[in-house]
Short mmCIF file of C-alpha atoms and ligand atoms in Angstrom, two decimals:
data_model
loop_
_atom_site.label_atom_id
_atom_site.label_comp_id
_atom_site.label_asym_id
_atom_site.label_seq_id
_atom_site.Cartn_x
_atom_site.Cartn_y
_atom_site.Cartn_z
CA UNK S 2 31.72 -24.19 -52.19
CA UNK S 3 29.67 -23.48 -49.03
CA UNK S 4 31.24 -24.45 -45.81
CA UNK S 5 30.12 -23.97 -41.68
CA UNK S 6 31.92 -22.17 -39.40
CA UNK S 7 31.45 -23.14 -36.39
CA UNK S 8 33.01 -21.17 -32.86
CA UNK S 9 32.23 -23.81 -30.05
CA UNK S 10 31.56 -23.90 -26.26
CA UNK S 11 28.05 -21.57 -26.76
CA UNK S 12 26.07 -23.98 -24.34
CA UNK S 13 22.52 -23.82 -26.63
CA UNK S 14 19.23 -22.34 -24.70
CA UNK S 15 15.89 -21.27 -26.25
CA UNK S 16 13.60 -23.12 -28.88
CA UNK S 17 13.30 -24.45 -32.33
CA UNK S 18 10.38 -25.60 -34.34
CA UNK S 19 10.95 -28.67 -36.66
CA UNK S 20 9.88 -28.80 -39.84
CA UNK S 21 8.13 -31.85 -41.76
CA UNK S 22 9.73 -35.27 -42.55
CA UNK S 23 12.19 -35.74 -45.31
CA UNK S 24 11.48 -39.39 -45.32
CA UNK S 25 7.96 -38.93 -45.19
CA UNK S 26 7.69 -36.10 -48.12
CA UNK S 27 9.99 -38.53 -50.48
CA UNK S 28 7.62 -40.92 -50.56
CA UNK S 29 4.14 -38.43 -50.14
CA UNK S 30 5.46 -36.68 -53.46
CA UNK S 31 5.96 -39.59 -54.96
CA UNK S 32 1.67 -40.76 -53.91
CA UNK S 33 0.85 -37.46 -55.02
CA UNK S 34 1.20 -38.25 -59.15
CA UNK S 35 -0.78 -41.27 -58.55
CA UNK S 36 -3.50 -39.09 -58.38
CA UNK S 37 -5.56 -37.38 -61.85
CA UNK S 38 -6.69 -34.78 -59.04
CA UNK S 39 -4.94 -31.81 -57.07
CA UNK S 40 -3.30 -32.82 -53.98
CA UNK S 41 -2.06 -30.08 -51.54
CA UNK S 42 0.70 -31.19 -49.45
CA UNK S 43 1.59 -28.67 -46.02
CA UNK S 44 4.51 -29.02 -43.88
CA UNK S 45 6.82 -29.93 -46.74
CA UNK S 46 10.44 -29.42 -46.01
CA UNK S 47 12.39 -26.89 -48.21
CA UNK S 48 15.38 -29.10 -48.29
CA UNK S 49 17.74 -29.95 -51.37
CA UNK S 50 16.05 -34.18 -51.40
CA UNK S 51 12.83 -32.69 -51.65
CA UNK S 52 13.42 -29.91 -54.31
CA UNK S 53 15.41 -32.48 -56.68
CA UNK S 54 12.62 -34.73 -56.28
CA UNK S 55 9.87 -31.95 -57.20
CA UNK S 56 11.84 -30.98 -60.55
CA UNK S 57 11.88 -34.54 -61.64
CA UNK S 58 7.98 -34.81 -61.14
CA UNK S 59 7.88 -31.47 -63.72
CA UNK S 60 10.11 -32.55 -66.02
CA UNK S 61 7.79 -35.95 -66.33
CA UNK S 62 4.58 -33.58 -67.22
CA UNK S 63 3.36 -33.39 -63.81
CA UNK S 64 1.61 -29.71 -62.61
CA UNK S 65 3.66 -28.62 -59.81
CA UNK S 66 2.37 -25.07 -57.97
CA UNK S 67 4.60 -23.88 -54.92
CA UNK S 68 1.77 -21.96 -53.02
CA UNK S 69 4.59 -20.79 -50.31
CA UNK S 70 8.14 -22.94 -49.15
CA UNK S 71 5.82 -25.62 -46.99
CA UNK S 72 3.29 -25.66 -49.18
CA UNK S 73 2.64 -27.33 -52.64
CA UNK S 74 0.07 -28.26 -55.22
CA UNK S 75 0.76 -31.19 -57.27
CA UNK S 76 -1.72 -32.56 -60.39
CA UNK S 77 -0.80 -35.64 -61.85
CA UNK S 78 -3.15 -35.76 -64.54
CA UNK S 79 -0.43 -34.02 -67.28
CA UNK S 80 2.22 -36.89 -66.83
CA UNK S 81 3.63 -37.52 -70.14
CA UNK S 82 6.53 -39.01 -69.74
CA UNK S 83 7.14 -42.57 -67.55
CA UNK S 84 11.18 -42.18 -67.91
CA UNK S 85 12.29 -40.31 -64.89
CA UNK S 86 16.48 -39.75 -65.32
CA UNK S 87 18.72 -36.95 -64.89
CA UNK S 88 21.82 -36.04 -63.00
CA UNK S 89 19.96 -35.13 -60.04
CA UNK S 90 17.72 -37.71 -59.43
CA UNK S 91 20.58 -40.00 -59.93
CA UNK S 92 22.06 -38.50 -56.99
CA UNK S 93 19.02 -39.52 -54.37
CA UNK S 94 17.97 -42.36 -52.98
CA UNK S 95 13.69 -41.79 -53.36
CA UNK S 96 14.03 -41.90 -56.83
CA UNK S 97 12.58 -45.41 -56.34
CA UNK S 98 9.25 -44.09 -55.21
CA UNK S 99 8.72 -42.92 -58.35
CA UNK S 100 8.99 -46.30 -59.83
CA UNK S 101 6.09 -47.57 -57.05
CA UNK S 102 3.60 -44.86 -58.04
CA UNK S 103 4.05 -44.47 -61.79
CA UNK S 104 3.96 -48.63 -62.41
CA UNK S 105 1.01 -48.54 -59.69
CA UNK S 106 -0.54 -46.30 -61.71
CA UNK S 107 0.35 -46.04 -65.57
CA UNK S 108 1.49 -50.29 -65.01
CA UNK S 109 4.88 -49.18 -66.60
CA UNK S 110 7.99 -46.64 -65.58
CA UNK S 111 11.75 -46.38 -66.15
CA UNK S 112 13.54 -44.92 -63.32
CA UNK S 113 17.28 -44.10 -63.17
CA UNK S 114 18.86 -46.65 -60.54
CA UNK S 115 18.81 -44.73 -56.82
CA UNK S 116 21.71 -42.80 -55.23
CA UNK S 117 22.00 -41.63 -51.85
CA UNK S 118 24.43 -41.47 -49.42
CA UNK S 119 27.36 -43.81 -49.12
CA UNK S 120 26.37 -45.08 -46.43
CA UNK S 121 26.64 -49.13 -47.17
CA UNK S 122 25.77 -51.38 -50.29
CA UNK S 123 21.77 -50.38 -50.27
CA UNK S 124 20.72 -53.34 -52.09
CA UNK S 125 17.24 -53.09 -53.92
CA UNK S 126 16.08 -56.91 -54.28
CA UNK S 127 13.03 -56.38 -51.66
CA UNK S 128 11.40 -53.95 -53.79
CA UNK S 129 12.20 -56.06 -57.09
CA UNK S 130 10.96 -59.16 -55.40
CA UNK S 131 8.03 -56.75 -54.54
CA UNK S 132 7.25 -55.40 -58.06
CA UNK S 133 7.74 -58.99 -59.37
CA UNK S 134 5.17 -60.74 -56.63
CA UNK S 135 2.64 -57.81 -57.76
CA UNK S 136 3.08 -59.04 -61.32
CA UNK S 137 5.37 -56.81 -62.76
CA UNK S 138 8.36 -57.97 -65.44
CA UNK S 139 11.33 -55.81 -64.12
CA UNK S 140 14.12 -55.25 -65.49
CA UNK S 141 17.62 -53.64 -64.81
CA UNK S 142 19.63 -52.27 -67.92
CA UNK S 143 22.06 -49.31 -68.33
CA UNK S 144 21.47 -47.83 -65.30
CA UNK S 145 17.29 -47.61 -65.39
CA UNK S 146 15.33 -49.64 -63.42
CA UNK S 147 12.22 -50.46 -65.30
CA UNK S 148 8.93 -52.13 -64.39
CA UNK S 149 6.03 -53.20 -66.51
CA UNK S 150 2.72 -55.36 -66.52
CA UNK S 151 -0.35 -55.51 -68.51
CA UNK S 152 -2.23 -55.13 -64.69
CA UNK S 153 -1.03 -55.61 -61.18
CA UNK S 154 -2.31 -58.27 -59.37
CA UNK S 155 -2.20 -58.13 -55.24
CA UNK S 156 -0.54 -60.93 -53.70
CA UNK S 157 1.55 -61.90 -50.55
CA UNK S 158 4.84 -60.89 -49.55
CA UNK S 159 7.35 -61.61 -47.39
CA UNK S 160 10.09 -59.51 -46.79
CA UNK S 161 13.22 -61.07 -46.19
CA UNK S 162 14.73 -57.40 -44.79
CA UNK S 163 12.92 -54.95 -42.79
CA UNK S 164 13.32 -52.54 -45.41
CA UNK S 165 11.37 -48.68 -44.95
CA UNK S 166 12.26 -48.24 -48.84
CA UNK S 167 10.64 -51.83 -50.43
CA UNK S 168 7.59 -51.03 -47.67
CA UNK S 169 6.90 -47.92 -49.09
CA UNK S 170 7.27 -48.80 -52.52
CA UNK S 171 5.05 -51.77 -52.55
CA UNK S 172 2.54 -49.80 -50.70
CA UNK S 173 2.66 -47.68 -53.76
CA UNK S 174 2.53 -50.06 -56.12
CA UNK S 175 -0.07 -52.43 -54.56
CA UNK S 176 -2.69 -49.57 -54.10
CA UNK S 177 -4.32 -49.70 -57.47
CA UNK S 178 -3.43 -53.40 -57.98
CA UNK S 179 -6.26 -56.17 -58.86
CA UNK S 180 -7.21 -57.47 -55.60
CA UNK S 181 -5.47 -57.81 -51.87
CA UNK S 182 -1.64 -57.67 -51.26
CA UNK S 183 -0.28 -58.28 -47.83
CA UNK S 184 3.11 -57.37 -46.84
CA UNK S 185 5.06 -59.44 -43.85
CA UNK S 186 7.89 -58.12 -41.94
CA UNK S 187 6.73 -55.01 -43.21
CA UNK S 188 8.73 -51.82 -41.86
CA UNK S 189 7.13 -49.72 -39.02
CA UNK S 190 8.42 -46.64 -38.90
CA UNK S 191 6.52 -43.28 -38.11
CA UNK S 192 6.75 -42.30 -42.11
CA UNK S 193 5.30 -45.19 -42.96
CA UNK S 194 2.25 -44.65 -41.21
CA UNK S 195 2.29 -41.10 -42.74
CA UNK S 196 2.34 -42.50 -46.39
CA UNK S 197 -0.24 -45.07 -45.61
CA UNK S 198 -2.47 -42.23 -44.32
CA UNK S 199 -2.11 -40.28 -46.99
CA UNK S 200 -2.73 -42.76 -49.81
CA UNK S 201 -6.06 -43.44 -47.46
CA UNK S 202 -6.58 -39.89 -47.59
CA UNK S 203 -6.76 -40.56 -51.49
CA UNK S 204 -9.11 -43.15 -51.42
CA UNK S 205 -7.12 -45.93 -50.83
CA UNK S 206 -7.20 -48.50 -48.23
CA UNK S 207 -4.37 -50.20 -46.47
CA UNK S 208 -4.50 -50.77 -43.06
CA UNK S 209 -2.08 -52.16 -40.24
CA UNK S 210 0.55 -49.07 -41.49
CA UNK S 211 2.87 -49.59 -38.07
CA UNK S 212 3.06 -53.11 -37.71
CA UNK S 213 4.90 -55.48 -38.86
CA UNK S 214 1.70 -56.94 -41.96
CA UNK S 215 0.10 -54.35 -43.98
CA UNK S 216 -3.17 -55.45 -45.91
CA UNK S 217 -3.79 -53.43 -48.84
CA UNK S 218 -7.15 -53.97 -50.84
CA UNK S 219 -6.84 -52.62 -54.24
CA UNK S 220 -9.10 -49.68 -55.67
CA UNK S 221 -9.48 -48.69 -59.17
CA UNK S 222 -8.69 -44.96 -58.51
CA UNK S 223 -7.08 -42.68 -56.21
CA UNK S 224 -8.42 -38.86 -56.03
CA UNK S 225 -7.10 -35.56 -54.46
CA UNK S 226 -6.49 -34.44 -51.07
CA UNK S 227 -5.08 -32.35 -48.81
CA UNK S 228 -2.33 -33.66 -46.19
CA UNK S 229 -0.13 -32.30 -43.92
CA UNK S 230 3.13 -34.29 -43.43
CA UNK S 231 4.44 -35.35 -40.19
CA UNK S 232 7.42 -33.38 -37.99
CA UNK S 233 10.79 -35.23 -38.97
CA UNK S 234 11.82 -37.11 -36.29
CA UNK S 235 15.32 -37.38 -37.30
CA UNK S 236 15.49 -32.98 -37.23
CA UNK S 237 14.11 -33.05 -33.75
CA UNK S 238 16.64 -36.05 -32.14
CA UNK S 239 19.87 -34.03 -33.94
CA UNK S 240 18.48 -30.98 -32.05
CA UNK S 241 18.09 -33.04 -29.08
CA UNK S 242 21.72 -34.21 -29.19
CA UNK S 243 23.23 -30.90 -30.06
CA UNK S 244 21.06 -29.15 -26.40
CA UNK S 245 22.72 -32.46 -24.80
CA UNK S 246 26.25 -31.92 -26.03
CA UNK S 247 26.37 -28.45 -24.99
CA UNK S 248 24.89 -28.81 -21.92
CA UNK S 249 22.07 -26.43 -23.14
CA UNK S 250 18.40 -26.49 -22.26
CA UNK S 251 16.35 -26.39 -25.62
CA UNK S 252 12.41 -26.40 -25.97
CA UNK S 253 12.16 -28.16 -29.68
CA UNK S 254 8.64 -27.69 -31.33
CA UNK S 255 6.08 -29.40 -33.73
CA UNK S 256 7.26 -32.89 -32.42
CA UNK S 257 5.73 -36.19 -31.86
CA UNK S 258 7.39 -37.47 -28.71
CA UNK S 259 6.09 -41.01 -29.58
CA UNK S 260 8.22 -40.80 -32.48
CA UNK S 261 11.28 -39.89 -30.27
CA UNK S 262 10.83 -42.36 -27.47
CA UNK S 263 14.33 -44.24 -28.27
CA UNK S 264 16.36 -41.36 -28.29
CA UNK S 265 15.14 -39.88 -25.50
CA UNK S 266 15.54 -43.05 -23.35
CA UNK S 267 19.43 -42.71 -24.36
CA UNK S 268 19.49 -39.40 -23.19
CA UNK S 269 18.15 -40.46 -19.96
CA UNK S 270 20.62 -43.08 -19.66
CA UNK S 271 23.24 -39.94 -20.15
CA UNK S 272 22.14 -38.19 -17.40
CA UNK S 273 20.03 -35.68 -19.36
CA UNK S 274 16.24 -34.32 -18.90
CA UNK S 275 13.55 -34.78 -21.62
CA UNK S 276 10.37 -32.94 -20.49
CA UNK S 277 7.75 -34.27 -22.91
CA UNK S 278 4.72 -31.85 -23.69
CA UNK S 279 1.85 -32.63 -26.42
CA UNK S 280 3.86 -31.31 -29.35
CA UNK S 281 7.20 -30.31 -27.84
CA UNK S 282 10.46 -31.70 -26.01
CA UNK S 283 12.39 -29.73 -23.63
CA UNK S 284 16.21 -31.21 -23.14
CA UNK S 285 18.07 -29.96 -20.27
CA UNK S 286 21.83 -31.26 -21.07
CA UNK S 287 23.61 -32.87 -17.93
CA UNK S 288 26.68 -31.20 -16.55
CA UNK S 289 28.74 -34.52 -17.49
CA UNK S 290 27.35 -36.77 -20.24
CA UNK S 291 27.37 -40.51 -19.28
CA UNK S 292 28.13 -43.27 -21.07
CA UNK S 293 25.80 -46.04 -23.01
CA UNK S 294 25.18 -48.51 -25.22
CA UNK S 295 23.34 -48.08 -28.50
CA UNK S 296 22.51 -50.41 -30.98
CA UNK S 297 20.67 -49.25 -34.80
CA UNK S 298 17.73 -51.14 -35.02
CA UNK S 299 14.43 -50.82 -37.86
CA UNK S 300 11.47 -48.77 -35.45
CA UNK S 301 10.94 -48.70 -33.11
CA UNK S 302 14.78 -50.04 -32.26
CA UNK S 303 16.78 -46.75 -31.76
CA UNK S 304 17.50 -44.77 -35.31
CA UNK S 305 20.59 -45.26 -37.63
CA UNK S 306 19.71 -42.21 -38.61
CA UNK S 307 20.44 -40.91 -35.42
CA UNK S 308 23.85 -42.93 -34.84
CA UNK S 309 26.40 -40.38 -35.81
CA UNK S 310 24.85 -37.66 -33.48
CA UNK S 311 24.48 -39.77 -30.32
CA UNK S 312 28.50 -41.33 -31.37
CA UNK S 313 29.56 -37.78 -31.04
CA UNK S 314 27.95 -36.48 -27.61
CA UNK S 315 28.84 -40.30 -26.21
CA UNK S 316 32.82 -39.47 -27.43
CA UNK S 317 32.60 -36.50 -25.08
CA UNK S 318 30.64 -39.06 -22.32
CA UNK S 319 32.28 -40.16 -19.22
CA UNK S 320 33.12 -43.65 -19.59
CA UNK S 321 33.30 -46.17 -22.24
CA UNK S 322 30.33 -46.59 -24.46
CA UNK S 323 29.37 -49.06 -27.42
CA UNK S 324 28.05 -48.27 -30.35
CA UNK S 325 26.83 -50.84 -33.19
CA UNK S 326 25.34 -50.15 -36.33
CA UNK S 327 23.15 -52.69 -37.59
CA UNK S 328 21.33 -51.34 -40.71
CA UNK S 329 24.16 -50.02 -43.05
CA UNK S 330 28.00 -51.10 -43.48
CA UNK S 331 29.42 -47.64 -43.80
CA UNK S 332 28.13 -45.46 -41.46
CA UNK S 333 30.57 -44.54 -39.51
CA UNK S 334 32.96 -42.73 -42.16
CA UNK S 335 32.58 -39.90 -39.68
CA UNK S 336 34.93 -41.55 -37.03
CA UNK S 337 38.39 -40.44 -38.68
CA UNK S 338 36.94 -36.74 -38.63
CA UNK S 339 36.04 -36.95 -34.87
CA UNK S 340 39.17 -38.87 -33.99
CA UNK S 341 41.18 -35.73 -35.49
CA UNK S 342 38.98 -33.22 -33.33
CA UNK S 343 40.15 -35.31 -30.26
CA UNK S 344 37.59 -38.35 -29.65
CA UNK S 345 38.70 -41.70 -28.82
CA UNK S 346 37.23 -44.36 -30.80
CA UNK S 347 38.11 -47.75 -31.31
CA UNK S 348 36.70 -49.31 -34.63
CA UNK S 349 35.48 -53.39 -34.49
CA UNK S 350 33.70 -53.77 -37.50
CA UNK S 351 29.93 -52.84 -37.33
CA UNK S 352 31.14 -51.44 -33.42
CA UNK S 353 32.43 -48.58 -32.21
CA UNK S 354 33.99 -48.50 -28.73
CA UNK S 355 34.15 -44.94 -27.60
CA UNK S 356 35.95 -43.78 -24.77
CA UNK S 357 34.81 -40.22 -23.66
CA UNK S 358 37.05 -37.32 -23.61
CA UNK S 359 36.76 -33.92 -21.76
CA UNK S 360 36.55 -31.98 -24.82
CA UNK S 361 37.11 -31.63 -28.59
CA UNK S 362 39.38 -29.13 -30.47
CA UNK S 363 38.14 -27.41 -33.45
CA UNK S 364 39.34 -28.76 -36.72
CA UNK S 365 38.75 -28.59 -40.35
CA UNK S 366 36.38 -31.46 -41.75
CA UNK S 367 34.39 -32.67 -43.96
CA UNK S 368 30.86 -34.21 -44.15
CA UNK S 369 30.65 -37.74 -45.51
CA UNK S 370 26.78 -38.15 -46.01
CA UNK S 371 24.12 -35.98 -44.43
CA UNK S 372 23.27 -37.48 -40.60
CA UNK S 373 27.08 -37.84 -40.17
CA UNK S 374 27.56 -33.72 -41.55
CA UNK S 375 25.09 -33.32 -38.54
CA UNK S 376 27.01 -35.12 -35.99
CA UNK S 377 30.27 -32.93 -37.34
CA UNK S 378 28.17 -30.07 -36.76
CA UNK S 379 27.48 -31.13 -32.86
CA UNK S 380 31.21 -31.72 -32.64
CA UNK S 381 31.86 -28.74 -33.54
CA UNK S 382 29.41 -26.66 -31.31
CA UNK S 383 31.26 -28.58 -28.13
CA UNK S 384 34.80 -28.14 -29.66
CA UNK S 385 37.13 -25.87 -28.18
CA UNK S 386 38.25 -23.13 -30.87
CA UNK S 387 36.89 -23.13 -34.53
CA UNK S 388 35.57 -26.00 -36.70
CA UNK S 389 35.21 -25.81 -40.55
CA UNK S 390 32.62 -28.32 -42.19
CA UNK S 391 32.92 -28.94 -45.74
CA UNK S 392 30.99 -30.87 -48.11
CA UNK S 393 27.67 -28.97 -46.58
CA UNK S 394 25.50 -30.40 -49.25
CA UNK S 395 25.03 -33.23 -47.98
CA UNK S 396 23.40 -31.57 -44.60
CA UNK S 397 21.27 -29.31 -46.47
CA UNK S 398 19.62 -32.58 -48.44
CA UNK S 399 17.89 -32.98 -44.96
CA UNK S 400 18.36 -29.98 -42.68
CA UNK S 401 16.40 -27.03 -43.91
CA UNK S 402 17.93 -23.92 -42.27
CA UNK S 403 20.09 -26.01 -40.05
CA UNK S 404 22.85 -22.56 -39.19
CA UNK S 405 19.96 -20.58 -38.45
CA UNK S 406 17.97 -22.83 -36.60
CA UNK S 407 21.25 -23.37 -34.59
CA UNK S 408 22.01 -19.23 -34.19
CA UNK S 409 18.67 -18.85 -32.96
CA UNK S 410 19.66 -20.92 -29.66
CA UNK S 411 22.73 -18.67 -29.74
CA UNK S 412 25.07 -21.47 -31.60
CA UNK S 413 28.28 -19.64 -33.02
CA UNK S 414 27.93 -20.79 -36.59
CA UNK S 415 27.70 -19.22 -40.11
CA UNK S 416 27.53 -20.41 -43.71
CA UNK S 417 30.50 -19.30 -45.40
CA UNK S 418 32.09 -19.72 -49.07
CA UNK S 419 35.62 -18.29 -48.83
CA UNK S 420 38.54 -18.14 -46.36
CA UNK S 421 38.13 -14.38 -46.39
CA UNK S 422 34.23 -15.25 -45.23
CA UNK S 423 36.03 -17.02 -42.05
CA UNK S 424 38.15 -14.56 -41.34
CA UNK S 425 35.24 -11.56 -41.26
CA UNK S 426 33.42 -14.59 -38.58
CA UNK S 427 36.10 -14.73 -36.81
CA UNK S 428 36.53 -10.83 -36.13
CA UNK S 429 32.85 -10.76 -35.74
CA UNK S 430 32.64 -13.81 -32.60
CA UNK S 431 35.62 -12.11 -30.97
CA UNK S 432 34.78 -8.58 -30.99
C1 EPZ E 3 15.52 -45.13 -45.71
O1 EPZ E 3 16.50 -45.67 -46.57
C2 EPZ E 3 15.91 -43.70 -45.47
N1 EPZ E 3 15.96 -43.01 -46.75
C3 EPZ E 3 17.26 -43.62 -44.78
O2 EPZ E 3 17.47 -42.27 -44.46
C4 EPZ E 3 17.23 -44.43 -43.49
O3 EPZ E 3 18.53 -44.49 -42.95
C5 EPZ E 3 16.73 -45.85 -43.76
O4 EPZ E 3 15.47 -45.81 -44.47
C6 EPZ E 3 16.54 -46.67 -42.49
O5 EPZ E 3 15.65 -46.04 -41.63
C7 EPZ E 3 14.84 -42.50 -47.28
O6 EPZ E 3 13.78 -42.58 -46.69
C8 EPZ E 3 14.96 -41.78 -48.57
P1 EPZ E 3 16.03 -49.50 -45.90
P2 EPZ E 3 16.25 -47.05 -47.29
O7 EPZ E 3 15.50 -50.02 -47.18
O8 EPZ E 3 14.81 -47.13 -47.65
C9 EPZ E 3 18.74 -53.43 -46.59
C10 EPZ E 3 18.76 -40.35 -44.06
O9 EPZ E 3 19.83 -40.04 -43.48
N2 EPZ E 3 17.96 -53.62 -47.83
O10 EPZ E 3 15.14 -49.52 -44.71
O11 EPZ E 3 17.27 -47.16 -48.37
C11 EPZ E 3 19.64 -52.20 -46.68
O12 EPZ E 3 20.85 -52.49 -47.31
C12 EPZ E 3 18.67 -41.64 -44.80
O13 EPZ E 3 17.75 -39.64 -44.07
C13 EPZ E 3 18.11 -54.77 -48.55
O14 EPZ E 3 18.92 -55.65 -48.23
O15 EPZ E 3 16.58 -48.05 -46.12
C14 EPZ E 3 19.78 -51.86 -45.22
O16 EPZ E 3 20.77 -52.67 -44.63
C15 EPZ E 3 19.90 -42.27 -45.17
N3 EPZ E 3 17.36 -54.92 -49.69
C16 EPZ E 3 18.43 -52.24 -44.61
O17 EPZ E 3 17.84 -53.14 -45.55
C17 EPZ E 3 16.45 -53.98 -50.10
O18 EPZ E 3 15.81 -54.20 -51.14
C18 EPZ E 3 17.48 -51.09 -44.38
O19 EPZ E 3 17.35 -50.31 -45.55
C19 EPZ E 3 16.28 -52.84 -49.34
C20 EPZ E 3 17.05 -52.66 -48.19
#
């Protein structure tokens, strides 16, 4: 099983470019079937999500060409098969896209119930109520999720949960419906806007993507295109965090700084410097971190998907900061791990009350889902001594080359399978 090494105290200097959106390709992949046309999606992360993801849409018929590891062509005019299950797909959450873009487009599919991370109960009732508004009968048995109408019908829909997931997949589903659809308390973040574009760059049309009602007039057909996905925001902030941890000085590349504007306001309040260019951040890491405040909220609120990382660099903050998560129940499974590196953390439900410490010690963890493997990863780049990371899969569903992105701004950390692996890293960082 692969593992990271980590040797910490290498303050990180230099640059890194980010790669596309996870959350944004999930959903873009899934738009791409919809299609009887070629699309060509660029700027696709090679990461595990997106791989497992692009098997299932072969296995269902659809013509999948890898023209390089960003690039792919994707014809879904072969799809035979409107059951999408296996073991893999059972393990990820966007599984439920597929559901979306096959009903929106065949008016039937059978997906296996999502996965994920553990990272809280992840109810699905906004996209059933969704599907069901739109005219669908759904229907959960044995572990599939199936949806299926004689024709869609657009309608209006309230959300009773700002939910990115239910957004997206009645965007899907409502594109090729029979008349208008307008979703309320619709979700706004930056991947939203990319999957509206892109189904727009098919021939659809939905507009107010970004705010909180999205109108969606149905069309009878979507067609090919060519789209290029949008720079993951989530990538960029964990690089952000990790040059702020380490008191490093990091240019970070093929960024939207609009997208980042909550984390970088955090990292102001902790005494660090964001330069913001046209495409690029610079972070200049403070000699002492300070403490905040940080409460998750849906975009543009600051990210859950960003909560683990800024938990960690506030644990090594001066002062006492507060943390709550408001989007998922069990994200902070990460705490115990920090705690035994040296942090001191105070858990009151949703809330943790963090009281910086000087430093961490290296220790041997594991990663509990993949933003809080990240955060592990930035504890162990500030820790004193060595830090071992297990459970690695779950960062490389979202990180694509996270070790050597990290070595490249002089990071001590390697990718290693046995102990004999850590010992040959450890001869190599000392000598
Ligand atoms: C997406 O999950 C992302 N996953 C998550 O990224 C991200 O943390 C989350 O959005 C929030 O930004 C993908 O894009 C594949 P939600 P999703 O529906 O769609 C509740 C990562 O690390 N809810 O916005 O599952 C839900 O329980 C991951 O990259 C309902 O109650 O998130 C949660 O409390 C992990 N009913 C809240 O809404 C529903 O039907 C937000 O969930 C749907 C959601």
């Amino acid at each position: 099983m692969e593992r990271y090494i980590i040797r910490g105290g290498k303050s990180l200097q230099g640059e890194v470019e980010i790669g596309g959106a996870k959350n944004a390709a999930l959903p873009i992949l899934a738009a791409a079937i919809m299609a009887d046309e070629t699309v060509l999606l660029e700027n696709l992360p090679n990461v595990s999500d997106v791989n497992v993801l692009l098997q299932v849409i072969t296995e269902i018929g659809a013509t999948v060409e890898r023209i390089d590891e960003h690039t792919v062509k994707i014809n879904g005019s072969t799809i035979s098969d409107l059951t999408v299950d296996n073991d893999q797909i059972r393990k990820i959450r966007a599984s439920y896209y597929l559901l979306g873009a096959l009903v929106g487009k065949y008016n039937e599919a059978h997906v296996a119930l999502p996965g994920g991370c553990d990272i809280g109960s992840r109810a699905i009732d906004q996209h059933i109520k969704g599907l069901k508004a739109l005219g669908t009968n759904v229907k959960i048995e044995h572990g599939m999720l199936s949806a299926k109408t004689a024709h869609l019908r657009g309608n209006h829909i309230y959300l009773d949960v700002v939910s990115v997931g239910a957004t997206i997949n009645i965007m899907l589903a409502a594109v090729n419906a029979n008349g208008n659809t307008i979703l309320e308390n619709a979700a706004k973040e930056p991947h939203i806007v990319d999957v509206a574009n892109m189904l727009n760059s098919m021939g659809a049309n939905i507009r107010g993507a970004g705010t909180d009602v999205i109108r969606i007039k149905g069309v009878p057909k979507l067609h090919g295109t060519e789209y290029s996905i949008i720079p993951d925001q989530i990538e960029a902030g964990t690089f952000m965090m990790a040059a702020a941890v380490t008191h490093g000085d990091v240019l970070i590349h093929n960024v939207i700084p609009k997208h980042l504007e909550a984390i970088t306001a955090k990292l102001n309040e902790m005494d660090c410097r964001v330069i913001e260019y046209d495409d690029a951040v610079r972070v200049i890491g403070a000699e002492h971190l300070r403490s905040t405040h940080v409460k998750t909220l849906p975009y543009p609120g600051f990210p859950t998907d960003m909560q683990p990382q800024i938990s960690v660099a506030l644990a090594l903050a001066n002062g006492t900061s507060i943390v709550t998560e408001s989007i998922f129940e069990s994200r902070f499974r990460y705490i115990d791990e920090i705690v035994r590196m040296g942090a001191n953390v105070r858990m009151l439900d949703n809330t943790a009350v963090i009281t910086g410490v000087p430093a961490f010690t290296g220790a041997e963890v594991a990663a509990p889902d993949l933003r809080a493997g990240a955060a592990l990863v930035i504890a162990g780049l500030a820790a004193q001594g060595y830090t071992v990371i297990d459970d690695i899969v779950y960062i490389q569903r979202g990180y694509e080359e996270f070790d050597k992105k990290l070595q490249q701004l002089g990071a001590e950390i390697s990718k290693v399978e046995t102990d004999r692996d850590i010992e040959k890293f450890k001869l190599k960082v000392v000598s």
